[in-house]
Amino acid sequence: MKMQIWNLFRVRGAGLLFLVGFGALLLMRCGSPKEIVQPIAYNHKVHLTEAGLDCRDCHKGVENSIRATIPSIKVCASCHSKIKGKSTAEAQVVEAVKSGTEIPWQRIYRVPDHVFFSHRRHVTAGKIACKTCHGDVEKLTKPASHQLVPIAMKTCMKCHDNKSISNDCIHCHV
Amino acid sequence: MTKWGMVIDLNKCTGCGACVNACRIENNIPNVGPEAAHNGRSMDWMQIVTEYDGEYPDIRITHIPLLCFQCDNAPCTKVCPVHATYQNSDGLVGQVYYRCIGCRFCMAACPYSAKKFNYAEPDVPEEYENHLNPDVTRRMKGVVEKCSFCHHRLAHAKDLARYEDRDLRESDFQPACVESCPADAMVFGDLENPDHTVHDLKDSSRVFRLEEELGTEPKVYYLKKEDK
């Protein structure tokens, strides 16, 4: 009898172990991806409202090339040659402008190297708004720590299906 | 309908190997080293075989560049269990490396040995990292790869043509091998488009295709070598 209870416990233990393991796996898959921290607390909102800029003024390639590009320090220099506000972030930018060093921005959106994606094809030819793929960037008062709209093959294909664009594998996979 | 194809004039081919090297550089093809190459593990997507006819000094040599023939009736696509290799609407035989499970059925099915298997992780010396072509992904260990007619160039060409709001021109999309041939032995284009050189060239009296009797319908045509 004693033996039997032990056995029962052993089996339960294994089950529990399995559940814990499975749960941990699930958490690992669904848990938030690693947070991206930018070197400077850049503020999109202030530039789109107060400074009256447009996405294209900084992400210069977005309409006419494959990559949107992140602006170089030269773009910031035209407005941030001296400190106007009180934020430390701005002071950091002014310092970088003065010394002419590039800010090491971390990339947030990136397709794997086996995927071909062109901004001009989607923005200029396809007339798709930035928001569709990048979310409410206008409202960001601090840098995004993750992809607001995650890049996934499913998302690409769903829109292509809706707009009758080819979903031939090798149009995207090179 | 577009149907990309190639015509290779064996009268003009000197077997110089420029195409093989252009292909290597364009497509980030790893150098496996002499030992592995000797064991048949070379990764080259192109090859030149040389045929000897007669005995020295009465000898005739024919160089035949081989690549993936992008067959219209491709046996490789029929055996793939996971849709990693398939026939696309432009007549290209696609190979999606990340989908490939490395079963190598397609290699067995291909009568032209156009497909290569990655036996090892591609080994690129660190100082070459910046010399790799960023438009072509590097294949990993355990997948099958092959000549793609440089379809990454097609993606870029279509992208530019759409941006400039015009149709694709013949010169917009040319594979690296064709571009590099110093003898102009290789011609590439849309077999169905009368404006493209290959359209008429493929009906030349000298034309033949390899193992045509198998019914694979290759889209690489050869022009027979003739005595001048």
Short mmCIF file of C-alpha atoms in Angstrom, two decimals:
data_model
loop_
_atom_site.label_atom_id
_atom_site.label_comp_id
_atom_site.label_asym_id
_atom_site.label_seq_id
_atom_site.Cartn_x
_atom_site.Cartn_y
_atom_site.Cartn_z
CA MET A 1 0.00 0.00 0.00
CA LYS A 2 2.71 2.42 0.96
CA MET A 3 4.50 1.58 -2.25
CA GLN A 4 1.44 2.48 -4.26
CA ILE A 5 1.07 5.93 -2.73
CA TRP A 6 4.67 6.64 -3.49
CA ASN A 7 4.12 5.67 -7.08
CA LEU A 8 1.13 7.94 -7.34
CA PHE A 9 3.18 10.79 -5.99
CA ARG A 10 5.97 10.07 -8.46
CA VAL A 11 3.57 10.18 -11.37
CA ARG A 12 1.96 13.39 -10.08
CA GLY A 13 5.44 14.87 -9.66
CA ALA A 14 6.27 14.08 -13.24
CA GLY A 15 2.99 15.63 -14.34
CA LEU A 16 3.69 18.74 -12.32
CA LEU A 17 7.19 18.97 -13.71
CA PHE A 18 5.78 18.65 -17.20
CA LEU A 19 3.22 21.40 -16.54
CA VAL A 20 5.83 23.74 -15.12
CA GLY A 21 8.13 23.10 -18.05
CA PHE A 22 5.36 23.58 -20.57
CA GLY A 23 4.23 26.78 -18.83
CA ALA A 24 7.76 28.16 -18.88
CA LEU A 25 8.00 27.37 -22.58
CA LEU A 26 4.72 29.14 -23.24
CA LEU A 27 5.87 32.16 -21.26
CA MET A 28 9.11 32.25 -23.20
CA ARG A 29 7.21 32.29 -26.48
CA CYS A 30 4.52 34.78 -25.50
CA GLY A 31 6.56 36.92 -23.12
CA SER A 32 7.46 40.39 -24.35
CA PRO A 33 10.53 40.40 -26.60
CA LYS A 34 13.69 42.02 -25.32
CA GLU A 35 13.16 45.71 -24.72
CA ILE A 36 15.14 48.02 -26.96
CA VAL A 37 16.68 50.99 -25.17
CA GLN A 38 17.72 53.98 -27.29
CA PRO A 39 20.84 55.95 -26.34
CA ILE A 40 18.85 59.21 -26.20
CA ALA A 41 15.21 59.65 -25.15
CA TYR A 42 14.09 60.86 -28.57
CA ASN A 43 10.60 62.32 -28.77
CA HIS A 44 8.66 61.86 -32.02
CA LYS A 45 5.61 63.84 -30.94
CA VAL A 46 7.42 67.11 -30.23
CA HIS A 47 9.04 67.09 -33.67
CA LEU A 48 5.84 66.36 -35.52
CA THR A 49 3.84 69.01 -33.66
CA GLU A 50 6.02 71.77 -32.16
CA ALA A 51 8.81 71.55 -34.76
CA GLY A 52 6.30 71.02 -37.58
CA LEU A 53 8.33 68.29 -39.27
CA ASP A 54 7.06 65.46 -41.48
CA CYS A 55 8.23 61.84 -41.38
CA ARG A 56 9.91 62.36 -44.76
CA ASP A 57 12.09 65.21 -43.46
CA CYS A 58 13.99 62.77 -41.27
CA HIS A 59 13.36 59.34 -42.80
CA LYS A 60 14.53 60.60 -46.17
CA GLY A 61 14.59 57.34 -48.09
CA VAL A 62 11.06 56.30 -47.34
CA GLU A 63 9.47 57.53 -50.60
CA ASN A 64 12.30 57.06 -53.05
CA SER A 65 14.34 54.08 -51.90
CA ILE A 66 14.11 50.66 -50.37
CA ARG A 67 15.11 51.75 -46.88
CA ALA A 68 13.50 54.52 -44.87
CA THR A 69 16.82 55.28 -43.09
CA ILE A 70 17.39 56.76 -39.63
CA PRO A 71 18.49 60.43 -39.80
CA SER A 72 22.15 61.27 -39.34
CA ILE A 73 23.30 63.84 -36.79
CA LYS A 74 23.53 66.42 -39.61
CA VAL A 75 19.72 66.46 -39.77
CA CYS A 76 19.48 67.30 -36.07
CA ALA A 77 22.21 69.95 -36.38
CA SER A 78 19.98 72.43 -38.22
CA CYS A 79 17.86 72.93 -35.08
CA HIS A 80 19.95 71.68 -32.18
CA SER A 81 23.17 73.68 -32.40
CA LYS A 82 22.46 75.19 -28.98
CA ILE A 83 20.32 74.30 -26.00
CA LYS A 84 16.82 75.79 -26.02
CA GLY A 85 14.80 73.61 -23.69
CA LYS A 86 15.48 72.05 -20.32
CA SER A 87 15.55 68.35 -21.11
CA THR A 88 18.73 66.36 -20.61
CA ALA A 89 17.95 64.47 -23.80
CA GLU A 90 18.20 67.68 -25.78
CA ALA A 91 21.50 68.54 -24.09
CA GLN A 92 22.83 65.16 -25.18
CA VAL A 93 21.80 65.88 -28.78
CA VAL A 94 23.47 69.30 -28.72
CA GLU A 95 26.63 67.70 -27.42
CA ALA A 96 26.59 65.11 -30.19
CA VAL A 97 25.98 67.85 -32.77
CA LYS A 98 28.92 69.88 -31.43
CA SER A 99 31.32 66.96 -31.51
CA GLY A 100 29.87 65.66 -34.79
CA THR A 101 29.44 62.10 -33.48
CA GLU A 102 26.61 59.90 -34.74
CA ILE A 103 24.06 58.72 -32.18
CA PRO A 104 24.13 54.89 -32.04
CA TRP A 105 20.36 54.35 -32.56
CA GLN A 106 19.17 50.78 -32.14
CA ARG A 107 17.10 49.32 -34.97
CA ILE A 108 13.57 48.29 -34.00
CA TYR A 109 12.03 47.15 -37.27
CA ARG A 110 14.04 44.75 -39.35
CA VAL A 111 13.16 41.96 -41.73
CA PRO A 112 15.48 38.94 -41.78
CA ASP A 113 18.12 39.03 -44.51
CA HIS A 114 16.22 36.45 -46.55
CA VAL A 115 13.32 38.84 -47.05
CA PHE A 116 13.09 41.64 -49.61
CA PHE A 117 11.05 44.63 -48.50
CA SER A 118 10.88 47.99 -50.24
CA HIS A 119 9.51 51.15 -48.63
CA ARG A 120 9.02 53.05 -51.87
CA ARG A 121 6.99 50.18 -53.29
CA HIS A 122 4.60 50.36 -50.35
CA VAL A 123 4.62 54.08 -49.53
CA THR A 124 4.86 55.64 -53.00
CA ALA A 125 3.31 53.00 -55.28
CA GLY A 126 1.04 51.29 -52.76
CA LYS A 127 0.06 54.51 -50.95
CA ILE A 128 0.07 52.77 -47.58
CA ALA A 129 0.30 54.97 -44.48
CA CYS A 130 3.22 54.55 -42.08
CA LYS A 131 0.70 53.92 -39.34
CA THR A 132 -0.47 50.64 -40.92
CA CYS A 133 2.92 49.06 -40.32
CA HIS A 134 4.43 51.18 -37.53
CA GLY A 135 1.48 52.21 -35.35
CA ASP A 136 0.91 55.63 -33.81
CA VAL A 137 4.43 57.02 -34.06
CA GLU A 138 3.01 60.58 -33.90
CA LYS A 139 1.99 60.01 -30.31
CA LEU A 140 5.33 58.68 -29.08
CA THR A 141 6.86 60.98 -26.47
CA LYS A 142 9.65 58.51 -25.86
CA PRO A 143 11.29 55.95 -28.16
CA ALA A 144 9.39 52.73 -28.77
CA SER A 145 10.93 49.80 -26.91
CA HIS A 146 9.48 47.21 -29.31
CA GLN A 147 7.70 46.94 -32.65
CA LEU A 148 4.28 48.54 -32.12
CA VAL A 149 3.03 46.52 -35.10
CA PRO A 150 5.13 43.36 -35.19
CA ILE A 151 6.60 42.31 -38.53
CA ALA A 152 5.29 38.88 -39.46
CA MET A 153 4.90 36.98 -42.70
CA LYS A 154 1.23 36.52 -41.84
CA THR A 155 0.66 40.28 -41.72
CA CYS A 156 2.46 40.86 -45.02
CA MET A 157 0.46 38.12 -46.72
CA LYS A 158 -2.89 39.15 -45.29
CA CYS A 159 -2.64 42.62 -46.75
CA HIS A 160 -1.36 41.28 -50.06
CA ASP A 161 -4.33 38.93 -50.19
CA ASN A 162 -6.74 41.78 -49.51
CA LYS A 163 -5.19 43.92 -52.23
CA SER A 164 -4.71 41.07 -54.73
CA ILE A 165 -0.91 41.41 -54.65
CA SER A 166 1.06 38.26 -55.41
CA ASN A 167 2.09 36.09 -52.47
CA ASP A 168 4.64 34.15 -54.49
CA CYS A 169 7.34 33.03 -52.02
CA ILE A 170 10.31 34.27 -54.05
CA HIS A 171 8.88 37.75 -54.49
CA CYS A 172 9.64 38.23 -50.80
CA HIS A 173 12.30 35.58 -50.15
CA VAL A 174 15.67 36.15 -51.80
CA MET B 1 2.95 35.80 -69.32
CA THR B 2 6.61 36.19 -68.56
CA LYS B 3 8.94 33.26 -69.00
CA TRP B 4 12.54 33.96 -68.11
CA GLY B 5 15.03 31.94 -70.12
CA MET B 6 18.53 31.84 -71.49
CA VAL B 7 20.29 30.96 -74.72
CA ILE B 8 23.98 29.98 -74.64
CA ASP B 9 25.98 30.00 -77.86
CA LEU B 10 28.56 27.21 -77.65
CA ASN B 11 30.36 28.68 -80.66
CA LYS B 12 31.21 31.69 -78.55
CA CYS B 13 31.89 30.11 -75.16
CA THR B 14 35.62 29.88 -74.48
CA GLY B 15 35.24 28.17 -71.12
CA CYS B 16 36.99 31.08 -69.40
CA GLY B 17 34.97 30.64 -66.20
CA ALA B 18 34.03 34.30 -65.75
CA CYS B 19 30.37 33.29 -65.33
CA VAL B 20 31.18 30.76 -62.62
CA ASN B 21 33.10 33.35 -60.64
CA ALA B 22 30.57 36.11 -61.17
CA CYS B 23 27.92 33.72 -59.87
CA ARG B 24 29.99 32.89 -56.79
CA ILE B 25 30.49 36.52 -55.88
CA GLU B 26 26.93 37.56 -56.64
CA ASN B 27 25.33 34.76 -54.66
CA ASN B 28 27.71 34.50 -51.69
CA ILE B 29 28.65 30.96 -52.62
CA PRO B 30 31.03 29.55 -50.05
CA ASN B 31 34.38 28.18 -51.00
CA VAL B 32 34.45 24.67 -49.57
CA GLY B 33 38.16 24.11 -50.09
CA PRO B 34 39.94 21.55 -52.27
CA GLU B 35 39.24 18.49 -50.14
CA ALA B 36 35.48 18.91 -49.93
CA ALA B 37 35.34 19.91 -53.60
CA HIS B 38 37.17 16.72 -54.48
CA ASN B 39 34.51 14.79 -52.56
CA GLY B 40 31.81 16.33 -54.72
CA ARG B 41 30.74 18.90 -52.16
CA SER B 42 31.44 22.00 -54.21
CA MET B 43 28.68 24.57 -53.80
CA ASP B 44 28.99 26.27 -57.20
CA TRP B 45 25.65 27.02 -58.79
CA MET B 46 27.35 27.07 -62.18
CA GLN B 47 29.75 24.65 -63.70
CA ILE B 48 31.49 24.32 -67.05
CA VAL B 49 31.87 20.85 -68.47
CA THR B 50 34.23 20.31 -71.35
CA GLU B 51 33.64 17.80 -74.11
CA TYR B 52 36.55 16.45 -76.13
CA ASP B 53 35.92 15.14 -79.61
CA GLY B 54 38.77 13.36 -81.41
CA GLU B 55 42.42 12.99 -80.48
CA TYR B 56 45.13 15.52 -80.24
CA PRO B 57 46.00 17.27 -82.54
CA ASP B 58 42.71 16.63 -84.37
CA ILE B 59 40.63 17.61 -81.42
CA ARG B 60 37.52 19.65 -80.99
CA ILE B 61 36.66 21.04 -77.59
CA THR B 62 33.23 22.22 -76.54
CA HIS B 63 32.66 24.03 -73.26
CA ILE B 64 29.15 23.75 -71.87
CA PRO B 65 28.15 26.07 -69.01
CA LEU B 66 25.63 24.35 -66.74
CA LEU B 67 23.24 25.99 -64.31
CA CYS B 68 19.69 25.44 -63.08
CA PHE B 69 17.59 25.14 -66.23
CA GLN B 70 14.45 26.40 -64.46
CA CYS B 71 12.52 23.60 -66.20
CA ASP B 72 8.92 24.26 -67.15
CA ASN B 73 8.16 20.71 -66.10
CA ALA B 74 10.61 20.57 -63.22
CA PRO B 75 10.93 17.12 -61.59
CA CYS B 76 12.42 18.66 -58.43
CA THR B 77 9.27 20.61 -57.62
CA LYS B 78 7.11 17.49 -57.84
CA VAL B 79 8.96 15.62 -55.11
CA CYS B 80 9.36 18.39 -52.54
CA PRO B 81 7.26 17.39 -49.52
CA VAL B 82 7.18 20.89 -48.01
CA HIS B 83 6.70 23.31 -50.94
CA ALA B 84 10.21 24.70 -50.50
CA THR B 85 10.91 24.32 -54.20
CA TYR B 86 8.14 25.16 -56.62
CA GLN B 87 7.40 26.65 -60.02
CA ASN B 88 6.43 30.31 -59.92
CA SER B 89 4.28 32.20 -62.39
CA ASP B 90 7.29 33.74 -64.19
CA GLY B 91 8.62 30.29 -64.94
CA LEU B 92 11.29 30.41 -62.26
CA VAL B 93 11.92 27.44 -60.02
CA GLY B 94 11.91 28.93 -56.54
CA GLN B 95 13.90 27.55 -53.64
CA VAL B 96 12.91 28.84 -50.19
CA TYR B 97 15.85 27.94 -47.98
CA TYR B 98 14.09 28.57 -44.68
CA ARG B 99 11.33 26.25 -45.68
CA CYS B 100 13.68 23.48 -46.87
CA ILE B 101 14.07 20.52 -44.53
CA GLY B 102 17.10 19.12 -46.34
CA CYS B 103 15.53 15.82 -47.40
CA ARG B 104 17.33 16.05 -50.77
CA PHE B 105 14.52 14.41 -52.76
CA CYS B 106 14.85 17.29 -55.22
CA MET B 107 18.54 16.57 -55.70
CA ALA B 108 17.75 13.01 -56.60
CA ALA B 109 15.01 14.12 -58.98
CA CYS B 110 17.06 16.71 -60.87
CA PRO B 111 18.58 15.05 -63.96
CA TYR B 112 21.06 17.92 -64.33
CA SER B 113 22.58 17.86 -60.82
CA ALA B 114 21.78 21.54 -60.50
CA LYS B 115 21.02 21.35 -56.79
CA LYS B 116 23.61 21.52 -54.02
CA PHE B 117 23.39 20.47 -50.41
CA ASN B 118 24.98 22.47 -47.61
CA TYR B 119 26.98 19.87 -45.73
CA ALA B 120 28.52 22.49 -43.48
CA GLU B 121 27.77 25.94 -42.17
CA PRO B 122 29.15 28.29 -44.85
CA ASP B 123 32.60 29.34 -43.73
CA VAL B 124 33.42 32.93 -44.58
CA PRO B 125 36.68 34.42 -43.31
CA GLU B 126 35.95 37.44 -41.14
CA GLU B 127 37.71 39.86 -43.47
CA TYR B 128 35.32 38.89 -46.27
CA GLU B 129 32.15 39.60 -44.28
CA ASN B 130 31.86 43.08 -45.76
CA HIS B 131 32.34 41.75 -49.26
CA LEU B 132 29.23 39.60 -49.19
CA ASN B 133 26.27 40.62 -51.32
CA PRO B 134 23.62 41.93 -48.88
CA ASP B 135 20.84 41.26 -51.39
CA VAL B 136 21.31 37.51 -51.23
CA THR B 137 20.82 35.58 -48.02
CA ARG B 138 23.42 33.11 -46.87
CA ARG B 139 22.23 29.53 -46.79
CA MET B 140 22.73 27.49 -43.67
CA LYS B 141 23.85 23.96 -43.07
CA GLY B 142 21.34 21.29 -44.00
CA VAL B 143 19.43 22.96 -46.84
CA VAL B 144 19.46 22.56 -50.60
CA GLU B 145 20.28 25.52 -52.82
CA LYS B 146 20.66 26.24 -56.52
CA CYS B 147 20.94 28.88 -59.22
CA SER B 148 18.00 31.27 -59.00
CA PHE B 149 18.54 33.16 -62.29
CA CYS B 150 19.57 35.90 -59.81
CA HIS B 151 15.93 36.52 -58.95
CA HIS B 152 16.94 38.99 -56.25
CA ARG B 153 17.91 41.23 -59.16
CA LEU B 154 14.41 40.82 -60.52
CA ALA B 155 12.92 41.97 -57.20
CA HIS B 156 15.05 45.12 -57.32
CA ALA B 157 14.40 45.69 -61.03
CA LYS B 158 10.64 45.42 -60.58
CA ASP B 159 10.84 47.74 -57.60
CA LEU B 160 12.71 50.40 -59.62
CA ALA B 161 10.48 50.03 -62.68
CA ARG B 162 7.36 50.45 -60.53
CA TYR B 163 8.89 53.50 -58.87
CA GLU B 164 9.68 55.03 -62.27
CA ASP B 165 6.19 54.01 -63.40
CA ARG B 166 7.26 52.06 -66.48
CA ASP B 167 7.44 48.50 -67.78
CA LEU B 168 10.40 46.26 -67.11
CA ARG B 169 13.03 46.51 -69.87
CA GLU B 170 15.20 43.67 -71.10
CA SER B 171 18.33 45.34 -69.73
CA ASP B 172 16.79 45.85 -66.26
CA PHE B 173 17.10 42.21 -65.29
CA GLN B 174 20.17 40.24 -66.30
CA PRO B 175 21.77 37.53 -64.15
CA ALA B 176 25.38 38.02 -63.03
CA CYS B 177 26.73 35.25 -65.28
CA VAL B 178 25.25 36.78 -68.43
CA GLU B 179 26.49 40.21 -67.48
CA SER B 180 30.03 38.97 -66.95
CA CYS B 181 30.45 36.88 -70.12
CA PRO B 182 33.28 38.53 -72.10
CA ALA B 183 32.35 36.60 -75.25
CA ASP B 184 28.65 37.53 -75.13
CA ALA B 185 27.90 33.83 -75.36
CA MET B 186 24.95 34.05 -72.97
CA VAL B 187 21.71 35.87 -73.70
CA PHE B 188 18.93 36.26 -71.17
CA GLY B 189 15.39 37.56 -71.31
CA ASP B 190 11.69 36.80 -71.56
CA LEU B 191 11.18 33.90 -73.96
CA GLU B 192 7.60 35.01 -74.61
CA ASN B 193 8.38 38.65 -75.33
CA PRO B 194 9.11 39.27 -79.06
CA ASP B 195 11.14 42.37 -78.14
CA HIS B 196 13.66 40.29 -76.23
CA THR B 197 16.64 38.74 -78.07
CA VAL B 198 16.06 35.25 -76.64
CA HIS B 199 12.59 35.12 -78.17
CA ASP B 200 13.90 34.63 -81.72
CA LEU B 201 17.21 33.07 -80.74
CA LYS B 202 15.51 30.04 -79.19
CA ASP B 203 14.05 29.18 -82.61
CA SER B 204 17.45 29.14 -84.29
CA SER B 205 18.28 26.06 -86.36
CA ARG B 206 21.26 25.30 -84.12
CA VAL B 207 19.23 25.12 -80.93
CA PHE B 208 19.12 22.12 -78.59
CA ARG B 209 18.44 21.46 -74.93
CA LEU B 210 20.06 18.92 -72.64
CA GLU B 211 18.22 15.64 -72.08
CA GLU B 212 15.25 17.05 -73.92
CA GLU B 213 13.74 13.57 -74.27
CA LEU B 214 13.00 13.53 -70.53
CA GLY B 215 10.30 16.11 -71.08
CA THR B 216 11.60 18.49 -68.44
CA GLU B 217 11.27 21.47 -70.80
CA PRO B 218 14.39 23.35 -69.68
CA LYS B 219 14.40 27.11 -70.22
CA VAL B 220 18.13 27.18 -70.94
CA TYR B 221 18.77 26.61 -74.65
CA TYR B 222 22.11 25.91 -76.27
CA LEU B 223 23.27 26.78 -79.76
CA LYS B 224 25.25 23.85 -81.15
CA LYS B 225 28.94 24.28 -81.87
CA GLU B 226 29.62 24.33 -85.59
CA ASP B 227 32.74 24.35 -87.68
CA LYS B 228 33.23 27.72 -89.21
#
